[in-house]
Every structure is written in structure tokens, then in C-alpha cells.
């Protein structure tokens, strides 16, 4: 099939590469000329495990092409995925400017049947908006009064991939959700995904959009729930890791997304929870549960900072080592990373921060000022009064902790991800503080 993807970021590029991998011919479009130049030159602008070799393979075979022209891509393809950003506005609403721009541009270049597919995460009802926008922007020859003289469909196909395992998630999805209004659209999307042999959930457009809202918000709820449990664990001497394990064996609950830590970050959960709260508000429902989820997430960062203040005493002029800046491991993405809020709060109190992240330092330089970015994890630890583990990079587990102990001025570690076995540190004479491990600030 001839497919176009508009927006070649984390989702669009992975989608394009994976659709080429399963046999389609794909054009990935982006309006950022620098990004398109890099992609054409074979440079992958993001870090995503497994993406680069596939991108090179299918670019060479010409099954994967890059372009800055929506016009050409629209003319060539029948199925057009929209994968542009839908960032938060100040009031929490999703900003759909990029979606509208793309819908207009596609409409203006339509000359035959097209299926426009929402891949971006959008508020429920956006499908209707896109449909209207396309109808209003068709070339004059294809419009008579309210009638469109060229057929098109708008479908919803929300994406559930996670950064850091995006290729794997795309190729082996738990389910593929397809929201359609016509048999034709359903058939086309079934054809697109047939090689994956995945479970399909076929429904109407609004329901598919709602599945995405509900899924992301539910996962965020799981995280805030376990973070709240962790708070109590610290106060009563229970261990949240064992609590999560004990809960997780119950198949009705499951162990996934019960890792307590410094709160969820990234480009999706914070914005998608905000957008769902706003959508509920506009529909006349006060989504108190989800507001609570958001509050707990903010508190979690604040409580981590309080723990550091409590144990370090004076923050001013202390040197703080940071291992990990990305919002999670295996990505270079810094969008809404918890590390940003934590580092900025400590800097405001006068701390000096020296940090290392295996992949996210280039992006972090744009987000964080006054941080000393170090060549490796040892350099970050050198002379510091404590060490903060903010991202769970597997390679940190291979570090020589004895050497780290010798480099730190004070052997105090705050593990914001409960990533390390606390005994490893304690046996080496470190003071170790995890999240909800029952030995935290308030443990009896
Ligand atoms: P991104 O910012 O990495 O990529 C968006 C791309 O769209 C950018 O490269 C931008 O230049 C391009 N773009 C913007 N306007 C354009 C236009 N008019 N024409 C062509 N290109 C244009 O964003 P992302 O992380 O890939 O997210 C995209 C959407 O997918 C969002 O709605 C997001 O919520 C959703 N989503 C993201 C993830 C994720 O893990 N990142 C997962 C599921 C869903
Ligand atoms: C998320 C959704 O999982 C994915 O389905 C959707 O398509 C995009 O948004 P992503 O943001 O890439 O994916 O990463 P995810 O693994 O979900 O983690 C999000 C945040 O939650 C990270 O900051 C992570 O550290 C945090 N998290 C995750 C926890 O704090 N605890 C957990 O148990 C799981």
C-alpha cells in the first residue's frame, strides 16, 4: 500500500519505519526542513532502540521516503496518517493547531478518495472537526454548496507505543484500535495492519478517541496510586516493592505500571491527563479522580525534594550529582521529565548540579541552565554531597559503586526510581534512600 505519514517525530517516524517493515511503501513528511534533511541523509533525529537499522534498510530499498511536501505525499497515497504534535495549552486543553493545518493542507491537495487517519492523540470529537475542516478546504471544483464531490473518510487509530520500546511495541501491539465511519475505511485499515496479525478493536471514531484518553489516564492513575501507597509505606515501615509484587500477582491488577518513583513525565501522560480533565469539564463532568492523579504526581516530586532537604540539611552550595535526566530509560526525550522540576528546585535553593545521562544530555541542555553536564557517571559523582538517580538506565547497574563511593564527598544516595538493590549501597557504607521502601524520611 502507498501510505503517507504527516509528522515525522517519535510516533510518525516509528510508524513510517514499521509500516515499511511490514511491506508498505511509505512517505514520511515533516515541515521541519532540518529534520527532513537529516532523515534523507540517513540520520535518525531521535534515539529509539532498533529504529536506525530498519530506517536505513527501507530507505535504501526506497520503501521509505522522506519529504517536506504534503502536496506530493497526499497525491501519491490513499491512506494518510496524521502524527503531528498535540501539545498542551496553558489551560490544559490540547492545542490542535497542527492538526487543523495538516487537515487543511491535505484537503487542498486532494484529487481522489483519501483516508485521513488520526494517529496523534486528540480529544474525542476531533474526528468530526477534521472532517468539517477537510470539507471546507477542498478545491472549489470538488465542492458544490454543502456537497463534497470527492470522497474521503476520517478514522481514528490511536497509538499506544512507548518511547524506548517503540519499535517492539509497534510490531507486537496488545491491540490495534480502529475507529471508523465506513466499511471502506475499515477495510483499508485492516489491510494496512494485516501483516501484524494483531487483535483489532473496531469501533466508531469517538469511541476510539475515548479509548486513548482512558488508557493513558488509567496508566497514570496506576502510577499515582502506587506513589500514594509508597508515601504511606515510608511512614509505616512497609516496602512498596513487595507491596507491588504482592498486588501484581493478582491478574485483575497486574504488576505493570506499579513502579513507585518521582512521578510520571514525558510528552504524553502529563498532557493527556490534563486534556482529559479539561474534556470532562467541558462535557459537564468534574473528573475528581484524575485531578487527584495529577496532584499526587506533583506531590511526588515535591516530597522527593523534601526528603533531600531533610537528609542534606543545607542545600545552598552543596554539589548534587545526578544520574539520568530523560523522562524514562532508553530514550533521549526530555519533554516534561521529572528531572527538570527536581533540578530546578534544588538550583533555586543554591545547589550546584552536575549530571550525566547516556542519551538525553543534548536535549537537556535546552531545558536546564547552569547544570554541569559530565562525560560519564563517575565524573558526575566526583566531589558531590549526594547522588540522585533520576532515570533507570540499565548501564548504571554496571558501574563500580566502590569507586563511586570514593568519588562522592558524602556517600548519600537518593534513588528516585527504586532502581538499585538498596543492599548494594548499604553494604558499601552508603546511606540509601528509595521511594516507599519503609526506610525513608518518616520511617519508624
Ligand atoms: P513530535 O513532536 O516528536 O513529532 C511531531 C512532528 O510533527 C514534528 O517533527 C513536527 O515538525 C511535525 N509537524 C508539525 N506540524 C507539521 C505540519 N504541518 N506538517 C508536517 N509536519 C508537521 O511528537 P510525537 O511525540 O511524535 O507525538 C505526536 C503525537 O502522537 C502527539 O499527539 C502525541 O500525543 C501522540 N503520541 C505520542 C507518543 C510518544 O510516545 N511520543 C505515543 C503515542 C501517541
Ligand atoms: C506512554 C504510554 O505508556 C503509551 O502507551 C503511549 O502511547 C504514550 O505514553 P511513554 O510516555 O513513552 O508511553 O512511557 P511510559 O513507559 O508509559 O512511561 C511514562 C512515565 O511514567 C515515565 O516518566 C515513567 O518513568 C513513568 N512510570 C511508568 C512510572 O513512574 N512508573 C511506572 O510503573 C511506569
Short mmCIF file of C-alpha atoms and ligand atoms in Angstrom, two decimals:
data_model
loop_
_atom_site.label_atom_id
_atom_site.label_comp_id
_atom_site.label_asym_id
_atom_site.label_seq_id
_atom_site.Cartn_x
_atom_site.Cartn_y
_atom_site.Cartn_z
CA UNK A 1 0.00 0.00 0.00
CA UNK A 2 1.09 3.58 -0.62
CA UNK A 3 0.95 5.38 2.73
CA UNK A 4 1.79 8.92 3.83
CA UNK A 5 2.63 9.94 7.39
CA UNK A 6 2.40 13.63 8.21
CA UNK A 7 4.70 14.50 11.11
CA UNK A 8 7.92 12.52 11.47
CA UNK A 9 8.61 12.74 15.19
CA UNK A 10 8.74 9.94 17.75
CA UNK A 11 5.42 8.48 16.61
CA UNK A 12 5.41 9.37 12.91
CA UNK A 13 8.91 8.13 12.21
CA UNK A 14 8.47 4.87 14.13
CA UNK A 15 5.11 4.32 12.41
CA UNK A 16 6.61 5.03 8.99
CA UNK A 17 9.59 2.74 9.50
CA UNK A 18 7.45 -0.09 10.90
CA UNK A 19 4.83 0.19 8.14
CA UNK A 20 7.66 -0.07 5.60
CA UNK A 21 8.95 -3.11 7.51
CA UNK A 22 5.61 -4.89 7.15
CA UNK A 23 5.56 -4.32 3.40
CA UNK A 24 4.09 -0.91 2.62
CA UNK A 25 5.62 1.98 0.70
CA UNK A 26 5.72 4.98 2.98
CA UNK A 27 6.42 8.68 2.64
CA UNK A 28 7.18 10.42 5.94
CA UNK A 29 6.50 14.14 5.71
CA UNK A 30 7.66 16.85 8.09
CA UNK A 31 7.54 20.63 7.90
CA UNK A 32 10.81 20.97 9.76
CA UNK A 33 13.33 21.22 6.89
CA UNK A 34 16.30 20.38 9.10
CA UNK A 35 14.59 17.17 10.23
CA UNK A 36 13.81 16.17 6.65
CA UNK A 37 17.39 16.93 5.59
CA UNK A 38 18.72 14.67 8.35
CA UNK A 39 16.28 11.88 7.56
CA UNK A 40 17.16 11.99 3.87
CA UNK A 41 20.84 11.82 4.81
CA UNK A 42 20.15 8.69 6.87
CA UNK A 43 20.45 10.42 10.27
CA UNK A 44 17.89 9.38 12.86
CA UNK A 45 16.97 12.56 14.76
CA UNK A 46 15.86 10.69 17.90
CA UNK A 47 17.27 7.87 19.99
CA UNK A 48 14.96 4.87 19.81
CA UNK A 49 16.36 1.34 20.14
CA UNK A 50 16.18 -0.72 16.94
CA UNK A 51 14.97 2.15 14.77
CA UNK A 52 18.15 3.08 12.93
CA UNK A 53 18.93 -0.21 11.11
CA UNK A 54 15.33 -0.58 9.93
CA UNK A 55 15.23 3.03 8.75
CA UNK A 56 18.43 2.55 6.75
CA UNK A 57 17.25 -0.75 5.27
CA UNK A 58 13.93 0.53 3.97
CA UNK A 59 15.29 3.90 2.86
CA UNK A 60 17.81 2.05 0.69
CA UNK A 61 15.02 -0.13 -0.72
CA UNK A 62 13.03 3.06 -1.42
CA UNK A 63 10.11 1.66 0.58
CA UNK A 64 10.64 4.55 2.99
CA UNK A 65 10.92 8.09 1.67
CA UNK A 66 11.15 11.47 3.32
CA UNK A 67 9.66 14.70 2.10
CA UNK A 68 8.62 18.16 3.17
CA UNK A 69 5.75 18.24 0.71
CA UNK A 70 2.29 17.35 1.99
CA UNK A 71 1.11 18.07 -1.52
CA UNK A 72 3.12 15.33 -3.20
CA UNK A 73 2.52 12.82 -0.41
CA UNK A 74 -1.25 13.44 -0.46
CA UNK A 75 -1.43 12.96 -4.20
CA UNK A 76 0.51 9.66 -4.04
CA UNK A 77 -1.11 7.98 -1.03
CA UNK A 78 -4.60 6.72 -0.31
CA UNK A 79 -4.08 6.32 3.44
CA UNK A 80 -2.67 9.36 5.22
CA UNK A 81 -1.72 9.14 8.89
CA UNK A 82 -1.61 12.39 10.86
CA UNK A 83 1.08 12.17 13.55
CA UNK A 84 1.83 15.80 14.38
CA UNK A 85 2.17 17.11 17.94
CA UNK A 86 -0.86 17.99 20.08
CA UNK A 87 0.80 19.90 22.94
CA UNK A 88 -0.94 21.34 25.99
CA UNK A 89 -2.24 24.88 26.03
CA UNK A 90 -1.77 26.87 29.24
CA UNK A 91 -5.28 25.85 30.41
CA UNK A 92 -4.59 22.16 29.80
CA UNK A 93 -6.58 21.85 26.57
CA UNK A 94 -4.88 20.05 23.71
CA UNK A 95 -3.62 22.55 21.14
CA UNK A 96 -4.91 21.24 17.82
CA UNK A 97 -3.40 23.91 15.60
CA UNK A 98 -1.04 21.47 13.87
CA UNK A 99 -3.88 19.02 13.25
CA UNK A 100 -6.01 21.73 11.65
CA UNK A 101 -3.10 22.92 9.50
CA UNK A 102 -2.47 19.42 8.22
CA UNK A 103 -6.16 18.72 7.57
CA UNK A 104 -6.35 21.91 5.51
CA UNK A 105 -3.20 21.13 3.56
CA UNK A 106 -4.39 17.61 2.76
CA UNK A 107 -7.81 18.89 1.67
CA UNK A 108 -6.31 21.44 -0.69
CA UNK A 109 -4.34 18.72 -2.43
CA UNK A 110 -6.99 16.04 -2.64
CA UNK A 111 -7.92 14.83 -6.10
CA UNK A 112 -9.28 11.35 -5.32
CA UNK A 113 -10.53 9.27 -2.36
CA UNK A 114 -8.35 9.65 0.76
CA UNK A 115 -8.49 8.10 4.20
CA UNK A 116 -7.20 10.51 6.85
CA UNK A 117 -6.17 8.66 10.00
CA UNK A 118 -5.70 10.34 13.37
CA UNK A 119 -2.56 8.82 14.86
CA UNK A 120 -1.85 11.80 17.10
CA UNK A 121 -3.54 11.76 20.49
CA UNK A 122 -6.54 14.07 20.19
CA UNK A 123 -9.60 14.94 22.26
CA UNK A 124 -12.73 12.99 21.49
CA UNK A 125 -14.74 14.70 18.70
CA UNK A 126 -11.61 15.77 16.82
CA UNK A 127 -12.55 13.37 14.03
CA UNK A 128 -15.67 15.43 13.34
CA UNK A 129 -13.61 18.62 13.34
CA UNK A 130 -11.15 17.20 10.84
CA UNK A 131 -13.99 16.06 8.62
CA UNK A 132 -15.50 19.53 8.58
CA UNK A 133 -12.13 21.19 8.01
CA UNK A 134 -11.42 18.96 5.03
CA UNK A 135 -14.86 19.59 3.55
CA UNK A 136 -14.42 23.36 3.90
CA UNK A 137 -10.97 23.37 2.34
CA UNK A 138 -11.46 21.18 -0.70
CA UNK A 139 -10.57 22.79 -4.03
CA UNK A 140 -13.58 24.69 -5.40
CA UNK A 141 -14.07 22.15 -8.19
CA UNK A 142 -14.78 19.47 -5.55
CA UNK A 143 -17.39 21.43 -3.65
CA UNK A 144 -20.96 22.30 -4.54
CA UNK A 145 -22.76 24.04 -1.65
CA UNK A 146 -22.54 21.62 1.26
CA UNK A 147 -21.69 18.70 -1.01
CA UNK A 148 -18.21 17.27 -1.42
CA UNK A 149 -17.56 15.91 -4.88
CA UNK A 150 -14.57 13.89 -3.81
CA UNK A 151 -14.94 11.11 -1.25
CA UNK A 152 -12.89 10.89 1.90
CA UNK A 153 -13.02 9.29 5.34
CA UNK A 154 -11.61 10.28 8.70
CA UNK A 155 -10.63 7.45 11.05
CA UNK A 156 -9.07 7.25 14.48
CA UNK A 157 -6.18 4.88 15.09
CA UNK A 158 -4.62 5.89 18.41
CA UNK A 159 -1.04 4.89 19.08
CA UNK A 160 -0.02 3.04 22.24
CA UNK A 161 3.72 2.67 21.69
CA UNK A 162 6.08 3.66 24.48
CA UNK A 163 9.27 5.54 23.85
CA UNK A 164 12.31 3.37 24.47
CA UNK A 165 10.49 0.27 23.20
CA UNK A 166 8.57 1.90 20.36
CA UNK A 167 9.58 -0.45 17.54
CA UNK A 168 8.91 -3.54 19.64
CA UNK A 169 5.56 -2.10 20.80
CA UNK A 170 4.51 -1.20 17.26
CA UNK A 171 5.38 -4.61 15.87
CA UNK A 172 3.78 -6.54 18.75
CA UNK A 173 0.79 -4.50 19.92
CA UNK A 174 -1.61 -5.78 22.59
CA UNK A 175 -4.35 -4.48 20.31
CA UNK A 176 -4.89 -2.10 17.44
CA UNK A 177 -7.82 0.28 17.85
CA UNK A 178 -9.60 1.43 14.72
CA UNK A 179 -12.40 3.99 14.86
CA UNK A 180 -14.27 4.23 11.56
CA UNK A 181 -17.45 5.51 9.99
CA UNK A 182 -17.45 3.45 6.79
CA UNK A 183 -16.73 -0.09 5.60
CA UNK A 184 -14.23 1.30 3.14
CA UNK A 185 -12.16 2.93 5.88
CA UNK A 186 -12.32 -0.23 7.98
CA UNK A 187 -11.19 -2.40 5.08
CA UNK A 188 -8.26 -0.12 4.28
CA UNK A 189 -7.04 -0.08 7.87
CA UNK A 190 -7.49 -3.83 8.19
CA UNK A 191 -5.29 -4.15 5.09
CA UNK A 192 -2.65 -1.79 6.50
CA UNK A 193 -2.30 -3.84 9.68
CA UNK A 194 -2.98 -7.35 8.33
CA UNK A 195 0.70 -8.39 8.38
CA UNK A 196 0.89 -7.74 12.15
CA UNK A 197 -1.79 -10.37 12.87
CA UNK A 198 -2.77 -8.35 15.93
CA UNK A 199 -6.07 -8.20 17.78
CA UNK A 200 -8.21 -5.44 16.26
CA UNK A 201 -10.81 -3.43 18.15
CA UNK A 202 -13.07 -1.85 15.55
CA UNK A 203 -15.43 0.82 16.76
CA UNK A 204 -16.70 4.29 15.91
CA UNK A 205 -14.39 7.30 15.77
CA UNK A 206 -15.41 8.90 19.09
CA UNK A 207 -15.05 5.60 20.95
CA UNK A 208 -11.57 5.02 19.53
CA UNK A 209 -10.57 8.53 20.62
CA UNK A 210 -12.02 7.81 24.06
CA UNK A 211 -10.07 4.54 24.35
CA UNK A 212 -6.85 6.53 24.06
CA UNK A 213 -7.92 9.08 26.71
CA UNK A 214 -8.98 6.31 29.04
CA UNK A 215 -5.91 4.12 28.52
CA UNK A 216 -3.30 6.79 29.18
CA UNK A 217 -5.23 8.22 32.11
CA UNK A 218 -5.70 4.78 33.63
CA UNK A 219 -1.98 4.05 33.42
CA UNK A 220 -1.23 7.42 35.01
CA UNK A 221 -3.75 6.52 37.72
CA UNK A 222 -1.92 3.27 38.45
CA UNK A 223 1.33 5.19 38.88
CA UNK A 224 -0.19 7.82 41.19
CA UNK A 225 -1.92 5.10 43.16
CA UNK A 226 1.31 3.24 43.85
CA UNK A 227 3.08 6.52 44.57
CA UNK A 228 0.45 7.29 47.21
CA UNK A 229 0.90 3.81 48.65
CA UNK A 230 4.66 4.45 48.69
CA UNK A 231 4.13 7.60 50.76
CA UNK A 232 2.33 5.57 53.40
CA UNK A 233 4.91 2.77 53.20
CA UNK A 234 7.60 5.27 54.17
CA UNK A 235 5.56 6.40 57.14
CA UNK A 236 4.73 2.94 58.46
CA UNK A 237 7.84 0.92 57.61
CA UNK A 238 6.40 -1.17 54.73
CA UNK A 239 8.23 -1.79 51.44
CA UNK A 240 6.40 -0.65 48.30
CA UNK A 241 8.40 -3.02 46.08
CA UNK A 242 6.98 -6.03 47.89
CA UNK A 243 3.54 -4.41 48.02
CA UNK A 244 3.61 -4.00 44.21
CA UNK A 245 4.78 -7.58 43.81
CA UNK A 246 2.08 -8.87 46.12
CA UNK A 247 -0.59 -6.86 44.31
CA UNK A 248 0.78 -7.62 40.86
CA UNK A 249 0.31 -11.38 41.02
CA UNK A 250 -3.42 -10.76 41.13
CA UNK A 251 -4.28 -10.99 37.43
CA UNK A 252 -7.05 -8.46 37.90
CA UNK A 253 -4.42 -5.90 38.92
CA UNK A 254 -1.16 -6.84 37.15
CA UNK A 255 2.36 -5.76 38.10
CA UNK A 256 2.88 -3.29 35.20
CA UNK A 257 2.91 0.43 35.96
CA UNK A 258 3.16 -0.10 39.69
CA UNK A 259 6.71 1.25 39.96
CA UNK A 260 6.78 3.97 42.56
CA UNK A 261 9.16 6.82 41.86
CA UNK A 262 9.47 10.53 41.23
CA UNK A 263 6.22 10.65 39.26
CA UNK A 264 5.36 10.18 35.63
CA UNK A 265 6.74 12.54 32.99
CA UNK A 266 7.17 12.54 29.25
CA UNK A 267 5.32 14.06 26.34
CA UNK A 268 2.15 12.03 26.87
CA UNK A 269 0.86 11.34 30.39
CA UNK A 270 1.04 14.89 31.81
CA UNK A 271 -0.55 16.44 28.73
CA UNK A 272 -3.07 13.69 28.13
CA UNK A 273 -4.27 13.70 31.73
CA UNK A 274 -4.68 17.50 31.52
CA UNK A 275 -6.58 17.19 28.25
CA UNK A 276 -8.93 14.52 29.64
CA UNK A 277 -9.66 16.59 32.75
CA UNK A 278 -10.49 19.57 30.51
CA UNK A 279 -12.58 17.49 28.14
CA UNK A 280 -14.55 16.10 31.09
CA UNK A 281 -15.03 19.63 32.45
CA UNK A 282 -16.36 20.85 29.11
CA UNK A 283 -18.74 17.93 28.93
CA UNK A 284 -20.08 18.90 32.38
CA UNK A 285 -18.28 16.27 34.46
CA UNK A 286 -15.83 17.08 37.24
CA UNK A 287 -13.22 14.29 36.90
CA UNK A 288 -12.06 14.46 40.53
CA UNK A 289 -10.22 11.15 40.40
CA UNK A 290 -7.99 12.32 37.55
CA UNK A 291 -7.37 15.69 39.17
CA UNK A 292 -6.16 13.71 42.19
CA UNK A 293 -3.87 11.66 39.95
CA UNK A 294 -2.30 14.88 38.70
CA UNK A 295 -1.93 16.35 42.20
CA UNK A 296 -0.29 13.20 43.51
CA UNK A 297 2.16 13.32 40.61
CA UNK A 298 3.19 16.87 41.53
CA UNK A 299 3.39 16.00 45.25
CA UNK A 300 5.65 13.08 44.45
CA UNK A 301 8.34 15.39 43.09
CA UNK A 302 7.88 17.83 45.99
CA UNK A 303 8.19 15.02 48.52
CA UNK A 304 11.41 13.78 46.88
CA UNK A 305 12.82 17.28 47.20
CA UNK A 306 11.74 17.44 50.88
CA UNK A 307 13.49 14.13 51.51
CA UNK A 308 16.71 15.54 50.03
CA UNK A 309 16.35 18.72 52.10
CA UNK A 310 15.75 16.66 55.21
CA UNK A 311 18.80 14.47 54.73
CA UNK A 312 21.21 17.05 53.28
CA UNK A 313 20.19 19.80 55.74
CA UNK A 314 21.56 22.85 53.94
CA UNK A 315 21.14 22.78 50.17
CA UNK A 316 22.87 26.07 49.40
CA UNK A 317 26.34 25.50 47.93
CA UNK A 318 26.02 21.73 48.10
CA UNK A 319 27.04 19.82 44.98
CA UNK A 320 24.46 17.36 43.77
CA UNK A 321 25.26 14.55 41.37
CA UNK A 322 22.52 13.37 39.00
CA UNK A 323 22.44 10.07 37.17
CA UNK A 324 19.80 10.15 34.46
CA UNK A 325 17.85 13.08 33.02
CA UNK A 326 15.49 11.55 30.43
CA UNK A 327 11.86 11.07 31.49
CA UNK A 328 12.47 7.31 31.40
CA UNK A 329 15.25 4.97 30.29
CA UNK A 330 16.16 4.15 26.67
CA UNK A 331 15.12 7.50 25.27
CA UNK A 332 16.74 10.88 24.70
CA UNK A 333 13.40 12.59 25.33
CA UNK A 334 13.38 15.33 27.98
CA UNK A 335 9.80 16.51 27.49
CA UNK A 336 8.18 17.03 30.93
CA UNK A 337 10.93 14.93 32.56
CA UNK A 338 10.64 14.90 36.36
CA UNK A 339 14.38 15.63 36.48
CA UNK A 340 13.73 19.16 35.21
CA UNK A 341 11.47 20.14 38.12
CA UNK A 342 13.71 18.46 40.68
CA UNK A 343 16.93 20.02 39.40
CA UNK A 344 15.39 23.48 39.07
CA UNK A 345 14.01 23.33 42.63
CA UNK A 346 17.43 22.38 44.01
CA UNK A 347 19.14 25.08 41.93
CA UNK A 348 16.72 27.66 43.31
CA UNK A 349 17.91 26.73 46.77
CA UNK A 350 21.51 27.34 45.67
CA UNK A 351 22.70 23.81 44.85
CA UNK A 352 25.33 23.14 42.20
CA UNK A 353 24.23 20.35 39.90
CA UNK A 354 26.46 18.03 37.88
CA UNK A 355 24.69 15.48 35.73
CA UNK A 356 25.16 12.62 33.35
CA UNK A 357 22.67 10.90 31.04
CA UNK A 358 23.69 8.38 28.38
CA UNK A 359 21.42 9.82 25.65
CA UNK A 360 19.46 12.86 26.80
CA UNK A 361 22.19 15.44 27.50
CA UNK A 362 21.87 17.26 24.17
CA UNK A 363 18.14 17.75 24.71
CA UNK A 364 18.70 18.52 28.41
CA UNK A 365 21.00 21.43 27.54
CA UNK A 366 17.95 23.23 26.08
CA UNK A 367 15.86 22.63 29.19
CA UNK A 368 18.33 23.16 32.01
CA UNK A 369 20.61 26.09 32.60
CA UNK A 370 23.57 26.20 34.99
CA UNK A 371 23.99 22.42 35.08
CA UNK A 372 27.44 20.93 34.58
CA UNK A 373 26.96 18.13 32.04
CA UNK A 374 29.56 15.43 32.65
CA UNK A 375 31.29 12.94 30.36
CA UNK A 376 30.23 9.93 32.42
CA UNK A 377 28.54 8.83 35.63
CA UNK A 378 31.81 8.86 37.60
CA UNK A 379 32.57 12.44 36.60
CA UNK A 380 29.08 13.44 37.76
CA UNK A 381 29.70 11.82 41.17
CA UNK A 382 33.08 13.49 41.73
CA UNK A 383 33.09 15.71 44.80
CA UNK A 384 29.30 15.66 45.21
CA UNK A 385 27.49 15.78 48.54
CA UNK A 386 24.90 13.28 47.40
CA UNK A 387 23.82 11.29 44.36
CA UNK A 388 20.33 11.34 42.81
CA UNK A 389 19.25 8.52 40.48
CA UNK A 390 16.53 10.06 38.31
CA UNK A 391 16.38 7.69 35.30
CA UNK A 392 16.67 3.92 35.39
CA UNK A 393 19.37 3.40 32.75
CA UNK A 394 20.47 -0.25 32.81
CA UNK A 395 24.11 0.75 32.31
CA UNK A 396 24.15 2.41 35.76
CA UNK A 397 23.89 -1.09 37.23
CA UNK A 398 27.27 -1.95 35.71
CA UNK A 399 29.10 0.91 37.44
CA UNK A 400 31.73 0.28 40.10
CA UNK A 401 29.89 1.53 43.20
CA UNK A 402 33.01 1.25 45.33
CA UNK A 403 34.69 3.72 43.00
CA UNK A 404 31.61 5.93 43.17
CA UNK A 405 31.80 5.89 46.96
CA UNK A 406 35.39 7.10 46.77
CA UNK A 407 34.41 9.93 44.41
CA UNK A 408 31.50 11.31 46.43
CA UNK A 409 32.19 13.74 49.27
CA UNK A 410 29.24 12.27 51.19
CA UNK A 411 28.03 8.75 50.40
CA UNK A 412 24.33 9.54 50.34
CA UNK A 413 22.14 8.25 47.50
CA UNK A 414 18.53 9.10 46.67
CA UNK A 415 17.19 6.52 44.27
CA UNK A 416 14.17 8.18 42.67
CA UNK A 417 13.28 5.06 40.71
CA UNK A 418 13.88 2.29 43.28
CA UNK A 419 16.23 1.08 40.60
CA UNK A 420 19.08 -0.31 42.66
CA UNK A 421 19.13 -3.10 45.17
CA UNK A 422 19.49 -0.99 48.32
CA UNK A 423 21.78 -3.61 49.91
CA UNK A 424 24.45 -2.96 47.26
CA UNK A 425 24.78 0.58 48.52
CA UNK A 426 24.26 -0.10 52.22
CA UNK A 427 26.94 -2.84 52.25
CA UNK A 428 29.40 -0.33 50.80
CA UNK A 429 28.60 2.14 53.56
CA UNK A 430 26.26 4.43 51.63
CA UNK A 431 23.18 5.97 53.16
CA UNK A 432 20.45 4.83 50.72
CA UNK A 433 17.02 6.42 50.32
CA UNK A 434 14.48 4.92 47.96
CA UNK A 435 10.82 5.73 47.44
CA UNK A 436 8.41 3.99 49.79
CA UNK A 437 10.97 1.47 50.96
CA UNK A 438 9.99 1.89 54.58
CA UNK A 439 13.36 3.38 55.45
CA UNK A 440 12.64 6.85 54.11
CA UNK A 441 12.36 10.17 55.83
CA UNK A 442 9.46 9.16 58.03
CA UNK A 443 10.16 5.50 58.69
CA UNK A 444 9.77 4.40 62.27
P1 LIG B 1 6.93 15.06 17.91
O1 LIG B 1 6.94 16.47 18.33
O2 LIG B 1 8.13 14.19 18.16
O3 LIG B 1 6.62 14.96 16.34
C1 LIG B 1 5.68 15.75 15.68
C2 LIG B 1 6.26 16.14 14.32
O4 LIG B 1 5.25 16.77 13.54
C3 LIG B 1 7.42 17.12 14.41
O5 LIG B 1 8.55 16.57 13.76
C4 LIG B 1 6.91 18.38 13.69
O6 LIG B 1 7.92 19.06 12.98
C5 LIG B 1 5.89 17.76 12.75
N1 LIG B 1 4.87 18.72 12.25
C6 LIG B 1 4.17 19.66 12.93
N2 LIG B 1 3.34 20.32 12.09
C7 LIG B 1 3.50 19.77 10.87
C8 LIG B 1 2.93 20.01 9.59
N3 LIG B 1 2.03 20.98 9.41
N4 LIG B 1 3.35 19.27 8.55
C9 LIG B 1 4.26 18.30 8.71
N5 LIG B 1 4.85 18.02 9.89
C10 LIG B 1 4.47 18.74 10.96
O7 LIG B 1 5.65 14.41 18.59
P2 LIG B 1 5.39 12.87 18.94
O8 LIG B 1 5.97 12.54 20.26
O9 LIG B 1 5.73 12.05 17.75
O10 LIG B 1 3.82 12.89 19.14
C11 LIG B 1 2.93 13.06 18.06
C12 LIG B 1 1.53 12.74 18.51
O11 LIG B 1 1.45 11.36 18.89
C13 LIG B 1 1.05 13.53 19.73
O12 LIG B 1 -0.33 13.75 19.60
C14 LIG B 1 1.29 12.56 20.88
O13 LIG B 1 0.44 12.80 21.97
C15 LIG B 1 0.98 11.24 20.23
N6 LIG B 1 1.64 10.09 20.85
C16 LIG B 1 2.94 10.18 21.23
C17 LIG B 1 3.59 9.06 21.77
C18 LIG B 1 5.01 9.11 22.21
O14 LIG B 1 5.45 8.17 22.86
N7 LIG B 1 5.76 10.15 21.90
C19 LIG B 1 2.88 7.86 21.89
C20 LIG B 1 1.54 7.82 21.47
C21 LIG B 1 0.94 8.94 20.95
C1 LIG B 2 3.06 6.40 27.37
C2 LIG B 2 2.10 5.21 27.24
O1 LIG B 2 2.59 4.12 28.03
C3 LIG B 2 1.98 4.78 25.80
O2 LIG B 2 1.02 3.73 25.68
C4 LIG B 2 1.54 5.98 24.97
O3 LIG B 2 1.47 5.62 23.64
C5 LIG B 2 2.49 7.16 25.16
O4 LIG B 2 2.61 7.46 26.56
P1 LIG B 2 5.70 6.77 27.32
O5 LIG B 2 5.36 8.14 27.80
O6 LIG B 2 6.60 6.62 26.15
O7 LIG B 2 4.35 5.98 26.94
O8 LIG B 2 6.36 5.95 28.52
P2 LIG B 2 5.79 5.08 29.73
O9 LIG B 2 6.59 3.85 29.79
O10 LIG B 2 4.34 4.93 29.72
O11 LIG B 2 6.21 6.00 30.98
C6 LIG B 2 5.63 7.26 31.21
C7 LIG B 2 6.13 7.84 32.50
O12 LIG B 2 5.64 7.09 33.61
C8 LIG B 2 7.66 7.82 32.63
O13 LIG B 2 8.10 9.00 33.24
C9 LIG B 2 7.92 6.64 33.52
O14 LIG B 2 9.11 6.76 34.24
C10 LIG B 2 6.71 6.71 34.46
N1 LIG B 2 6.37 5.42 35.06
C11 LIG B 2 5.99 4.37 34.28
C12 LIG B 2 6.40 5.28 36.45
O15 LIG B 2 6.74 6.23 37.17
N2 LIG B 2 6.05 4.08 37.00
C13 LIG B 2 5.66 3.02 36.25
O16 LIG B 2 5.35 1.97 36.84
C14 LIG B 2 5.63 3.15 34.85
#
